[in-house]
mmCIF file of C-alpha atoms in Angstrom:
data_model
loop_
_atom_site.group_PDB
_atom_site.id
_atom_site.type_symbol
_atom_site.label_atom_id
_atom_site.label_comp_id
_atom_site.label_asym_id
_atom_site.label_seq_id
_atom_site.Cartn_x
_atom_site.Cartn_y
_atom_site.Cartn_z
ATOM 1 C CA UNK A 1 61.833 10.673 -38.426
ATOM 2 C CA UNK A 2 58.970 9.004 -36.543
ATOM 3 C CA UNK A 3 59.792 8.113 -33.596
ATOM 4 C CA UNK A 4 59.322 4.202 -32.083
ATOM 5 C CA UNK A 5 56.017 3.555 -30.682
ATOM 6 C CA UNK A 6 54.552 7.014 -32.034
ATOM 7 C CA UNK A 7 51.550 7.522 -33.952
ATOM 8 C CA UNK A 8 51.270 9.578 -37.269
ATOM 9 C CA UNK A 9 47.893 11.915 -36.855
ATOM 10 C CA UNK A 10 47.110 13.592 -40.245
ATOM 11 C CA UNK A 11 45.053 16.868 -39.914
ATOM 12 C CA UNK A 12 44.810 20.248 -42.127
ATOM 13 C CA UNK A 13 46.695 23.079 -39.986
ATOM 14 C CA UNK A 14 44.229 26.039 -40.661
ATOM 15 C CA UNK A 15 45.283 27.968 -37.232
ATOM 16 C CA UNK A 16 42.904 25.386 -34.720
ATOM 17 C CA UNK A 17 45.633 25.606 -31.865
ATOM 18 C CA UNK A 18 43.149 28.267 -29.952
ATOM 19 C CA UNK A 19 41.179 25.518 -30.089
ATOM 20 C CA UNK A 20 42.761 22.240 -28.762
ATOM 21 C CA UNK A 21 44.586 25.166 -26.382
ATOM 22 C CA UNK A 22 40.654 25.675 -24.739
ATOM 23 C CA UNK A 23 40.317 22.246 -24.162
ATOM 24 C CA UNK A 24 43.661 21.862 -22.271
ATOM 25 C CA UNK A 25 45.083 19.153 -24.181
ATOM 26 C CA UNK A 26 47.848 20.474 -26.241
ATOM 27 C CA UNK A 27 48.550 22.631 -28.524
ATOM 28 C CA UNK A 28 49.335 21.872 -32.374
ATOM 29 C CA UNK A 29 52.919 22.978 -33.656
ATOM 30 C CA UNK A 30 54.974 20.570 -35.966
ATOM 31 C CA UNK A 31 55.778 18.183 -33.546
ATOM 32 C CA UNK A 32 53.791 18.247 -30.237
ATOM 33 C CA UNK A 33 53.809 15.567 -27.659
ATOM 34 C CA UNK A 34 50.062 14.869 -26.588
ATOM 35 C CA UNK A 35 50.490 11.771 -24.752
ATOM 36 C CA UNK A 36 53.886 10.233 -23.180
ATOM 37 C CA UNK A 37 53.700 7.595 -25.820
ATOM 38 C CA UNK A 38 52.092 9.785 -28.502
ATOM 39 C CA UNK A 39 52.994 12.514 -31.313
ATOM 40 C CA UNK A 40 50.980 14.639 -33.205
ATOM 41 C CA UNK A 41 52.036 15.151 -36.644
ATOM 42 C CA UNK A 42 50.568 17.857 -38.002
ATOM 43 C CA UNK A 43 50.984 17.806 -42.311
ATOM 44 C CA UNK A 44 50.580 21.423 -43.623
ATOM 45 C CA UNK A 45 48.065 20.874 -46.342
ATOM 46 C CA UNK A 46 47.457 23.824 -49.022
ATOM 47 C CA UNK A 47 43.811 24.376 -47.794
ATOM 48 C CA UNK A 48 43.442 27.996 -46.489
ATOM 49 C CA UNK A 49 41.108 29.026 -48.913
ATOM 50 C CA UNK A 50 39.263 25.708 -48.651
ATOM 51 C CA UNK A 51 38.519 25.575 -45.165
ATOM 52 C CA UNK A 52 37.205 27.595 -42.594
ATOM 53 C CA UNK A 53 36.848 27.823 -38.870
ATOM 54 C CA UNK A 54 33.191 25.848 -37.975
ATOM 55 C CA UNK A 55 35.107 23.173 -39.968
ATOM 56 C CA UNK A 56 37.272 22.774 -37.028
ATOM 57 C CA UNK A 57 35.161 23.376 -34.620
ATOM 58 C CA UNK A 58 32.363 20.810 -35.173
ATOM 59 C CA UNK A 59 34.683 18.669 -35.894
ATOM 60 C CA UNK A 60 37.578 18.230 -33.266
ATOM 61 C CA UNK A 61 35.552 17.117 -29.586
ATOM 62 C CA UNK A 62 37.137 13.707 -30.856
ATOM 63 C CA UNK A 63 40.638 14.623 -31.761
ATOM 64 C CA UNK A 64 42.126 13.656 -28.863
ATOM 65 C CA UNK A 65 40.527 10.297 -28.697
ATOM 66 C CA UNK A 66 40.950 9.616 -32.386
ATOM 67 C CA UNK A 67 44.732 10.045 -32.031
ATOM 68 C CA UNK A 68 44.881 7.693 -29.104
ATOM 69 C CA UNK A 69 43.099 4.911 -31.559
ATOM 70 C CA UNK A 70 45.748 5.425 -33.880
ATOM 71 C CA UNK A 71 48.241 2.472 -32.541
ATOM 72 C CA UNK A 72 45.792 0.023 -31.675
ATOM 73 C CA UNK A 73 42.676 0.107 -33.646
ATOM 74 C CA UNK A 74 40.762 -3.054 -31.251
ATOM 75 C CA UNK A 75 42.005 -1.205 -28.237
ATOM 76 C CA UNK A 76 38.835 0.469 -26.466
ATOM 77 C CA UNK A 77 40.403 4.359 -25.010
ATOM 78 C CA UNK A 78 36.793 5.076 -23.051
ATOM 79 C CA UNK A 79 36.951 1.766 -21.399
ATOM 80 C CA UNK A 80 37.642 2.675 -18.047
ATOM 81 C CA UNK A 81 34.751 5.186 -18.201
ATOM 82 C CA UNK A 82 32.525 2.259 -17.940
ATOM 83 C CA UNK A 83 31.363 0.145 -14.527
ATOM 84 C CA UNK A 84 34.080 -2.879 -14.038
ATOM 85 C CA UNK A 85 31.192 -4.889 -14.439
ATOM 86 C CA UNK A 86 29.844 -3.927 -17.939
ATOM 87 C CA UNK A 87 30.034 -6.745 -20.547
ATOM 88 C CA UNK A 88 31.859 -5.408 -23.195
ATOM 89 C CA UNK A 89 30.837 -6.650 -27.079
ATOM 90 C CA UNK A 90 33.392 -4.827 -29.223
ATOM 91 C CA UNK A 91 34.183 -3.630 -33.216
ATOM 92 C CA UNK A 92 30.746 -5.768 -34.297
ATOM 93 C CA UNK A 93 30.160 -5.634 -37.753
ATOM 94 C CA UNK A 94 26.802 -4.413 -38.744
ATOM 95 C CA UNK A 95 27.150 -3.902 -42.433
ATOM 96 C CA UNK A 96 28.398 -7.610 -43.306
ATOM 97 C CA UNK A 97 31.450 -6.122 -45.077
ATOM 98 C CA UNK A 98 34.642 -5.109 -43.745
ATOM 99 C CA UNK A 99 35.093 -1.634 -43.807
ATOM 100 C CA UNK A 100 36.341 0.196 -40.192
ATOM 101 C CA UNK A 101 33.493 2.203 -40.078
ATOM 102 C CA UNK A 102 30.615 -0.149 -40.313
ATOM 103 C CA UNK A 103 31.320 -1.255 -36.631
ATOM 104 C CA UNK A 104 29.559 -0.913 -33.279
ATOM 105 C CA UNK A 105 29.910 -1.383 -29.990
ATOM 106 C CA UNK A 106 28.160 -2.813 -27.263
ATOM 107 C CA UNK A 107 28.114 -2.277 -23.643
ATOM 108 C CA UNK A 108 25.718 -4.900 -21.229
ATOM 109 C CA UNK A 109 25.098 -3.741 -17.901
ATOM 110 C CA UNK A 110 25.770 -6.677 -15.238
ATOM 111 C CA UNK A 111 22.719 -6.385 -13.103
ATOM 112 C CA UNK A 112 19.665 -5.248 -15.299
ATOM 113 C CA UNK A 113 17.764 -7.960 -15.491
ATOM 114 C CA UNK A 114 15.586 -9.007 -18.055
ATOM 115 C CA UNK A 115 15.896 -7.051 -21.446
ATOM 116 C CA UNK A 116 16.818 -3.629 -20.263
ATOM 117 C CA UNK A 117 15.920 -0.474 -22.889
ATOM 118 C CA UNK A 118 18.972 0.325 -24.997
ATOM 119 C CA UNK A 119 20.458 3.886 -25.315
ATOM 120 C CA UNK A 120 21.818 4.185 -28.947
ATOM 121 C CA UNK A 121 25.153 6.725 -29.166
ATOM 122 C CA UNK A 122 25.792 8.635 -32.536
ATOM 123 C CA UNK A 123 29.137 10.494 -32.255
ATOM 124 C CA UNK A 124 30.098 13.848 -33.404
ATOM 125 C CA UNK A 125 32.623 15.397 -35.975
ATOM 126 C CA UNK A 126 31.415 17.588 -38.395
ATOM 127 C CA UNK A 127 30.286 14.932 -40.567
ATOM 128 C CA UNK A 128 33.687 14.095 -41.619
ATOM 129 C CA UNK A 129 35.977 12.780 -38.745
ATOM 130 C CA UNK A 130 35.646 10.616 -34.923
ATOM 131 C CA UNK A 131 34.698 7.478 -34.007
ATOM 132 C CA UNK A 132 32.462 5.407 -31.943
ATOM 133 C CA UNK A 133 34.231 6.426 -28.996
ATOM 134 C CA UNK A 134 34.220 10.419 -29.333
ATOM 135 C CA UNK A 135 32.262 12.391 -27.239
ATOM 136 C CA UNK A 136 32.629 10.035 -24.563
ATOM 137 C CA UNK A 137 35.422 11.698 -22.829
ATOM 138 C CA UNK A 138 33.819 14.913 -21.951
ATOM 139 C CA UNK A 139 30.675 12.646 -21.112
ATOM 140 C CA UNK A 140 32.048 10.380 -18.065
ATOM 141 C CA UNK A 141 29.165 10.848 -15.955
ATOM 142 C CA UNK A 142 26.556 10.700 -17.966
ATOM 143 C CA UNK A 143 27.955 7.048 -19.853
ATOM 144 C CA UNK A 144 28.844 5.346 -16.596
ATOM 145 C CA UNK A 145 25.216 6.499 -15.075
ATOM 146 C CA UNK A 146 23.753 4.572 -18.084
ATOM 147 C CA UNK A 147 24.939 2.004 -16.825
ATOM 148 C CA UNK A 148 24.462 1.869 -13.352
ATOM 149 C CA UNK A 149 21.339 2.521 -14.194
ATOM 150 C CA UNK A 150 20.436 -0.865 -15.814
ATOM 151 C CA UNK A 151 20.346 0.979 -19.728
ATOM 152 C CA UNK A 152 22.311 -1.384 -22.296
ATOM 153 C CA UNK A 153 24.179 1.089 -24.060
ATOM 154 C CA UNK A 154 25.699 1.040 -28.111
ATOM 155 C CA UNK A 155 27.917 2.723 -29.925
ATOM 156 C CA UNK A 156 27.872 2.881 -33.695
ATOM 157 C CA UNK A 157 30.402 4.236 -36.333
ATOM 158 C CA UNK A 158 29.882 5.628 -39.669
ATOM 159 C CA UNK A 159 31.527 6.939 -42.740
ATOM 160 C CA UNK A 160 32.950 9.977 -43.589
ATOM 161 C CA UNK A 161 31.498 12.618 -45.308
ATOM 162 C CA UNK A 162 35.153 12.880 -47.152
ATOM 163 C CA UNK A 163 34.819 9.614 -48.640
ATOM 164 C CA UNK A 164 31.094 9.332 -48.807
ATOM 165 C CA UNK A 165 28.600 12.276 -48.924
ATOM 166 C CA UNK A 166 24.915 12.454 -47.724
ATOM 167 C CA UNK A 167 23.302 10.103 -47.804
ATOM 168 C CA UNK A 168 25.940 7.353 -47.055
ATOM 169 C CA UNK A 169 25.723 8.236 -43.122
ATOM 170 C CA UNK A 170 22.309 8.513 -42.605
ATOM 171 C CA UNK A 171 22.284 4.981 -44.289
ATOM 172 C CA UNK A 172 25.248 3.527 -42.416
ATOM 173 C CA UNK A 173 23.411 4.753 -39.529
ATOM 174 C CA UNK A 174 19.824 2.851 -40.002
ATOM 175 C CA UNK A 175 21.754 -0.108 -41.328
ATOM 176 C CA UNK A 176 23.852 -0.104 -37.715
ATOM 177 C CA UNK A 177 20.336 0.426 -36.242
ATOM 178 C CA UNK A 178 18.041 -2.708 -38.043
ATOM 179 C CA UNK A 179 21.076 -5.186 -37.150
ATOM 180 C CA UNK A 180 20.773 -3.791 -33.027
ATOM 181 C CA UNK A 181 16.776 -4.163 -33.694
ATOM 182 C CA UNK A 182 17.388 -7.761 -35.317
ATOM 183 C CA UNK A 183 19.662 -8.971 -32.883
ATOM 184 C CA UNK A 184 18.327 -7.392 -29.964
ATOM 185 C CA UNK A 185 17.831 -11.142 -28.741
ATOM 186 C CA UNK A 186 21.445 -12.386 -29.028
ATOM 187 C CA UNK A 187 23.168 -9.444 -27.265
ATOM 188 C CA UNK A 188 20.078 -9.453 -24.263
ATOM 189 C CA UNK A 189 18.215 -5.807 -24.787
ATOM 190 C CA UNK A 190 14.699 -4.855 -25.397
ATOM 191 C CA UNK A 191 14.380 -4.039 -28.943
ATOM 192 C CA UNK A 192 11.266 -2.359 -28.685
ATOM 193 C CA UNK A 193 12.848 0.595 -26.357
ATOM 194 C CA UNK A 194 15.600 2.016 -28.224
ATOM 195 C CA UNK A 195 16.937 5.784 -27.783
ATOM 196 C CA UNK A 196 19.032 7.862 -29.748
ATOM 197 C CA UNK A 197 21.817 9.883 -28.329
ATOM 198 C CA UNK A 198 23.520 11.962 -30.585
ATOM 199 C CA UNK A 199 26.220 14.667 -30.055
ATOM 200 C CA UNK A 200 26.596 17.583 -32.981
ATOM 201 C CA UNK A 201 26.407 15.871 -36.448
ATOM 202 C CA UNK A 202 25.720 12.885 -34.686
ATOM 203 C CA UNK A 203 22.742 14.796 -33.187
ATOM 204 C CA UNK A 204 21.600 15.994 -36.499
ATOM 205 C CA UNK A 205 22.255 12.424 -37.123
ATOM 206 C CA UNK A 206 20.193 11.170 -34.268
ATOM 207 C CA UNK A 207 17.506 13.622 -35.293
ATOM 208 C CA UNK A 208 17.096 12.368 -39.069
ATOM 209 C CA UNK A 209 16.809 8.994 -38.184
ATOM 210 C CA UNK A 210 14.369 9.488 -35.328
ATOM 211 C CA UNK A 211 12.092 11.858 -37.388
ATOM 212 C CA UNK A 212 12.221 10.427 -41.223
ATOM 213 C CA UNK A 213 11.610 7.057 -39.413
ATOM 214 C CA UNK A 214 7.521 6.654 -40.545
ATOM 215 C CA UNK A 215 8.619 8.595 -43.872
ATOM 216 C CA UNK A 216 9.101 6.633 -47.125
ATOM 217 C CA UNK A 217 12.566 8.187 -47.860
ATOM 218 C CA UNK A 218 13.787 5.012 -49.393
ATOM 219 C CA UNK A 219 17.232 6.939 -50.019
ATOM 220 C CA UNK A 220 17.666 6.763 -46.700
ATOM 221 C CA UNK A 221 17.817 3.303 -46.454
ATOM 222 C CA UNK A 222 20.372 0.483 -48.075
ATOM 223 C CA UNK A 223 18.768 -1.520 -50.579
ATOM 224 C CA UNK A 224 16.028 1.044 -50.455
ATOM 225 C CA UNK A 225 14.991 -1.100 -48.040
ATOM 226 C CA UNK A 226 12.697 0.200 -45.491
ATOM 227 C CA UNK A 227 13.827 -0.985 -41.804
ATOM 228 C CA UNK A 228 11.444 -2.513 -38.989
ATOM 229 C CA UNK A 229 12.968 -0.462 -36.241
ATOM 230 C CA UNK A 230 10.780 2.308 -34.200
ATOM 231 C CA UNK A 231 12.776 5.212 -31.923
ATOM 232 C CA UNK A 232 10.966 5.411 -28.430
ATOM 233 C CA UNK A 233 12.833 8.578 -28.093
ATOM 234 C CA UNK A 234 15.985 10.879 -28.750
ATOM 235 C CA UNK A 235 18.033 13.038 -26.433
ATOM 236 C CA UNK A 236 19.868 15.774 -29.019
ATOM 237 C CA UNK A 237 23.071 17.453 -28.036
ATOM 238 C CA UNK A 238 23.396 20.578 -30.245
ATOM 239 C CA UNK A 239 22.636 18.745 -33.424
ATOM 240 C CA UNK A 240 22.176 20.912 -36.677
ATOM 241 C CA UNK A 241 18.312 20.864 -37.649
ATOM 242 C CA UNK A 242 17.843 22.796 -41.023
ATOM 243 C CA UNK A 243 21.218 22.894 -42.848
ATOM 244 C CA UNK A 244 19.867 25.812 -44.947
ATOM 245 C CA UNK A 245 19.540 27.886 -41.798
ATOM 246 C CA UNK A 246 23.214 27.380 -40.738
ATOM 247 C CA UNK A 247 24.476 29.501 -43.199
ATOM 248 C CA UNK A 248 25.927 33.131 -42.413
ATOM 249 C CA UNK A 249 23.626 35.680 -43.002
ATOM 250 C CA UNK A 250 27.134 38.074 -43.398
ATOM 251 C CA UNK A 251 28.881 35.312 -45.721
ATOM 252 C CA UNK A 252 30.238 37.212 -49.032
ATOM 253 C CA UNK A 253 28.906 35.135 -52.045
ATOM 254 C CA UNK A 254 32.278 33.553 -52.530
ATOM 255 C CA UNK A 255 31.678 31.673 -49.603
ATOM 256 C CA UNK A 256 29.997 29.119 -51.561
ATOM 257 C CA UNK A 257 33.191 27.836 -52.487
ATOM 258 C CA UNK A 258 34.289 27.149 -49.357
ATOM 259 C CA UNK A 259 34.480 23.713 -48.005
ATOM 260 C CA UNK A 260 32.114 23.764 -44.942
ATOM 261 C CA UNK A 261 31.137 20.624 -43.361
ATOM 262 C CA UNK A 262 27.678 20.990 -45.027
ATOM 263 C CA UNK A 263 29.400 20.953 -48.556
ATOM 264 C CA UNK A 264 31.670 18.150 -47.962
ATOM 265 C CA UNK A 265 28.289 15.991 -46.337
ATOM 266 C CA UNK A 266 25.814 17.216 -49.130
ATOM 267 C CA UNK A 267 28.545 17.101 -51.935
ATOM 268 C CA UNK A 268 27.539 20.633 -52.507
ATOM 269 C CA UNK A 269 26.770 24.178 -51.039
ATOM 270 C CA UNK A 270 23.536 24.461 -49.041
ATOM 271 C CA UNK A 271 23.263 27.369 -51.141
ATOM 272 C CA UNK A 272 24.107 25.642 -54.534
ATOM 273 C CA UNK A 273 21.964 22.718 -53.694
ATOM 274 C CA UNK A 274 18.872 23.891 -51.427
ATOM 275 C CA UNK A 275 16.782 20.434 -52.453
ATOM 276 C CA UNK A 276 19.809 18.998 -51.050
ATOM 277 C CA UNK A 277 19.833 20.735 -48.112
ATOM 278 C CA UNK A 278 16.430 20.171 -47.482
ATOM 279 C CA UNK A 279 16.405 16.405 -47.848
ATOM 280 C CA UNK A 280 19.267 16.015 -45.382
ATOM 281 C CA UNK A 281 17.329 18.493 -42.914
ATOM 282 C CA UNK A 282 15.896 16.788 -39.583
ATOM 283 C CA UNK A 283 12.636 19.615 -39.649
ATOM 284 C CA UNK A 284 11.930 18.589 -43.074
ATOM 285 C CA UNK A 285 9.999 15.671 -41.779
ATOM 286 C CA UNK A 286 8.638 16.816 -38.818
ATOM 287 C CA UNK A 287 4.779 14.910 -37.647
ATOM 288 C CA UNK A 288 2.765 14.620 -34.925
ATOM 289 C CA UNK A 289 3.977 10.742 -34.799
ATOM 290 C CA UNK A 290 7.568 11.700 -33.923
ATOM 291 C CA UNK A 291 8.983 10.313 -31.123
ATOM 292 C CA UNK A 292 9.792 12.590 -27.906
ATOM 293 C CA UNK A 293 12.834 14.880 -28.050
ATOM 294 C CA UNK A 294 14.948 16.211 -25.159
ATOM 295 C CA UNK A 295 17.188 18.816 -26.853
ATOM 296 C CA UNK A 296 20.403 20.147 -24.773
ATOM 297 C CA UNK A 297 22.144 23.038 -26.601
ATOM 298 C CA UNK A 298 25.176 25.457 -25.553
ATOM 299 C CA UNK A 299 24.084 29.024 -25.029
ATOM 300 C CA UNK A 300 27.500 30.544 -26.817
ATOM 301 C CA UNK A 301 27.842 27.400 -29.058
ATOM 302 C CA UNK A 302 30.436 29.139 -31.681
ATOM 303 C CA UNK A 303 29.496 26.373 -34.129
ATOM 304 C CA UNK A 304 26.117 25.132 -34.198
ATOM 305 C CA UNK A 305 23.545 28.243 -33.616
ATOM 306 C CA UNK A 306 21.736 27.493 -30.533
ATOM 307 C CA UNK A 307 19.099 29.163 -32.797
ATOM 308 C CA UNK A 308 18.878 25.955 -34.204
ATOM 309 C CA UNK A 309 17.949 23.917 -31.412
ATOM 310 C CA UNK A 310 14.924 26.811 -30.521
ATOM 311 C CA UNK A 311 13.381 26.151 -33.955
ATOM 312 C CA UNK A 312 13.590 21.960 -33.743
ATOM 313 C CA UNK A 313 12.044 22.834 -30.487
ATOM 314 C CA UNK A 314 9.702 25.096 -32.366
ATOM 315 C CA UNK A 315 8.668 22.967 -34.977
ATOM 316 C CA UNK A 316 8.515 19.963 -32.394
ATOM 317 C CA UNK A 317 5.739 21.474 -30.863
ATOM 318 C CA UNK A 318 3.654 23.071 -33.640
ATOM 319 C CA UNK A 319 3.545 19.473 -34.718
ATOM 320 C CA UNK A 320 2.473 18.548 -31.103
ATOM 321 C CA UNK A 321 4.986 16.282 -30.280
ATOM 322 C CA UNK A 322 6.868 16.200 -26.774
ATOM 323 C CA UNK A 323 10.055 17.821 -26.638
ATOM 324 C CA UNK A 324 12.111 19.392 -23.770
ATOM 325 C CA UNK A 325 14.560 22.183 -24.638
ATOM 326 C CA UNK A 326 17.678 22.873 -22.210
ATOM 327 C CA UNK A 327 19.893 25.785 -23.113
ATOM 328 C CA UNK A 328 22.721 25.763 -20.549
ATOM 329 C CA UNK A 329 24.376 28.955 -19.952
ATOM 330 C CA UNK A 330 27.828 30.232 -21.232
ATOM 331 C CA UNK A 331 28.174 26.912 -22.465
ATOM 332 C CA UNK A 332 29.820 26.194 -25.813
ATOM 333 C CA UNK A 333 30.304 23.527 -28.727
ATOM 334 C CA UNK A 334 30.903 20.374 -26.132
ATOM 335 C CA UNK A 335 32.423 19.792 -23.062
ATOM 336 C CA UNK A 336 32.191 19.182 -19.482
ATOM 337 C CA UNK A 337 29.443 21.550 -19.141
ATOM 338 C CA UNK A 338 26.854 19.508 -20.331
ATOM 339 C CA UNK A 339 27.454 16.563 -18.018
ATOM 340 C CA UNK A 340 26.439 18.672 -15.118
ATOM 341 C CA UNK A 341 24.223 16.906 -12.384
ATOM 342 C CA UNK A 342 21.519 19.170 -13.754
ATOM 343 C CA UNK A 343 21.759 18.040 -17.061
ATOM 344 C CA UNK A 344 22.533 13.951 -15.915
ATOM 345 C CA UNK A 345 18.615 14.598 -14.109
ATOM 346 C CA UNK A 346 16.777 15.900 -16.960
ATOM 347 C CA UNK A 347 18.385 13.096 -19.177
ATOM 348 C CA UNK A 348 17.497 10.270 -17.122
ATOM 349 C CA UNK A 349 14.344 11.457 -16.085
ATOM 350 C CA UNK A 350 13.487 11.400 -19.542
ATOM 351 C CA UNK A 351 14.846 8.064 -20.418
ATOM 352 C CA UNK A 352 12.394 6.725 -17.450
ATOM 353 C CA UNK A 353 9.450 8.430 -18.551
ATOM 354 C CA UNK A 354 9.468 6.749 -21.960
ATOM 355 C CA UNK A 355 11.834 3.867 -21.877
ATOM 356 C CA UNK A 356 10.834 2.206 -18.475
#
């Protein structure tokens, strides 16, 4: 029986504890206390054969934080990362509908003056799980430094690949993205210097957006509308760039029935569906107008290839556009690694150069 005042967290057990064991936070059996005043359920779903490990691995940086939402959706859990002075505009709806996942956040620094830049934040998950608030925790630094450092700072959510493939996200996201450009006046942020920060899928995320932006991929776009928004620049965290390319080269041919996260966003194997595959890849629209990329990838990332950040990097700069790549070493998927002082310097440096 549940317990009073616990939370129910529904996940597939497909042997992840060496995961959530890395990260120090607990470790999944069929009842395991994560929090004084939380419980992880953990419901035993028949999906061995369906999933495999990158499925957990993209996908749980946000677990922890996810679980805490449970109880109290309009309760913000990264709060208290932020400067006691930010101004906090919370769960707005950018979609005009009602759905959970069409909301964003927004987060006013107290001194900036007059229409400071804006630093976008697209979370993580494997396509298919996390919120607005994921990625945060591992991020403290780096979030309270926007801040302090006069940067109004969003937060958008999105649907799930689970519910609604590709290219439901990538539309959620440019719809969150016109309404912060259209009411860039109301809220108190320059509209014209927007960034993307995106961790994962939200980098790959981040990275579509930012380079499809003076494309005509009206599927891209709700209402096949095109949107007035331009990207000054995006800082990618380990964000997939050619879905094709993520595939195992050692993968038996029956892995094309397994659900990977690229199935579940594309509806279909990478392998099934190359056009597919191509359509939702950031490289496929590569030009010399791109915006400016800093790209920060995990040397022993166990999920996304940090091969894949070399060849955005790559193609980046055949195209001549400006890019920065930082590998940082030993590091893998996420974590506290990446908001190193070293890292926190190249990212704001950045943001100066061609937001300020």
């Amino acid at each position: 029986m549940q317990p009073a005042n616990y939370s129910k967290v529904y996940v597939w057990k497909i042997g992840f504890s060496y995961r959530l064991k890395s990260r120090k936070s607990f470790a999944v059996t069929e009842r395991t206390r994560i929090f004084p005043n939380h419980t992880l359920y953990v419901k035993t779903l028949d999906m061995a054969t369906l999933l495999n490990r990158k499925w957990i691995k993209i996908a749980l940086p946000g677990l922890l934080v996810a679980a805490t939402c449970c109880q109290a959706q309009n309760v913000n859990p990264v709060k208290a990362i932020f400067p006691t002075d930010t101004r906090f505009v919370a769960n707005v709806a950018y979609a005009g509908d009602t759905l959970k996942k069409h909301l964003l956040d927004i987060y006013l620094p107290a001194k900036a003056g007059t229409n400071p830049p804006l630093v976008v934040w697209v979370h993580g998950g494997g396509w298919m799980m996390n919120d607005k608030y994921a990625d945060m925790g591992y991020m403290k630094n780096t979030v309270r430094s926007i801040l302090e450092k006069g940067y109004a700072f969003a937060s958008i959510d999105y649907r799930h690949s689970t519910t609604a493939p590709f290219p439901a996200l990538i539309q959620d996201c440019n719809q969150a993205l016109e309404f912060l450009y259209q009411n860039a006046a109301k809220y108190g942020y320059d509209r014209n210097r927007i960034a993307l920060m995106g961790f994962s899928a939200g980098g790959h995320l981040a990275s579509l957006m930012a380079l499809s932006n003076n494309n005509s991929v009206t599927d891209f776009y709700v209402n096949h509308k095109k949107p007035s928004f331009h990207i000054k620049t995006v800082v990618d965290f380990y964000g997939p760039a050619d879905l094709l390319a993520m595939i195992r080269r050692d993968a038996p041919l029956s892995d094309t029935s397994v659900a990977s996260p690229e199935k579940y966003l594309l509806g279909a194997s990478p392998v099934l569906r190359p056009d597919l595959a191509k359509i939702a890849s950031p490289v496929t629209y590569i030009d010399k107008n791109d915006p400016p990329f800093l790209i920060i990838q995990g040397e022993k990332d166990e999920s996304v290839p940090a091969a894949q950040s070399v060849m955005l990097s790559a193609w980046l700069t055949r195209a001549q556009v400006k890019n920065k790549l930082i590998v940082v070493p030993g590091a893998p998927h996420y974590g506290t690694m990446f908001d190193s002082d070293f890292n926190q310097k190249a990212i704001f440096d950045w943001l100066d150069t061609y937001l300020k």
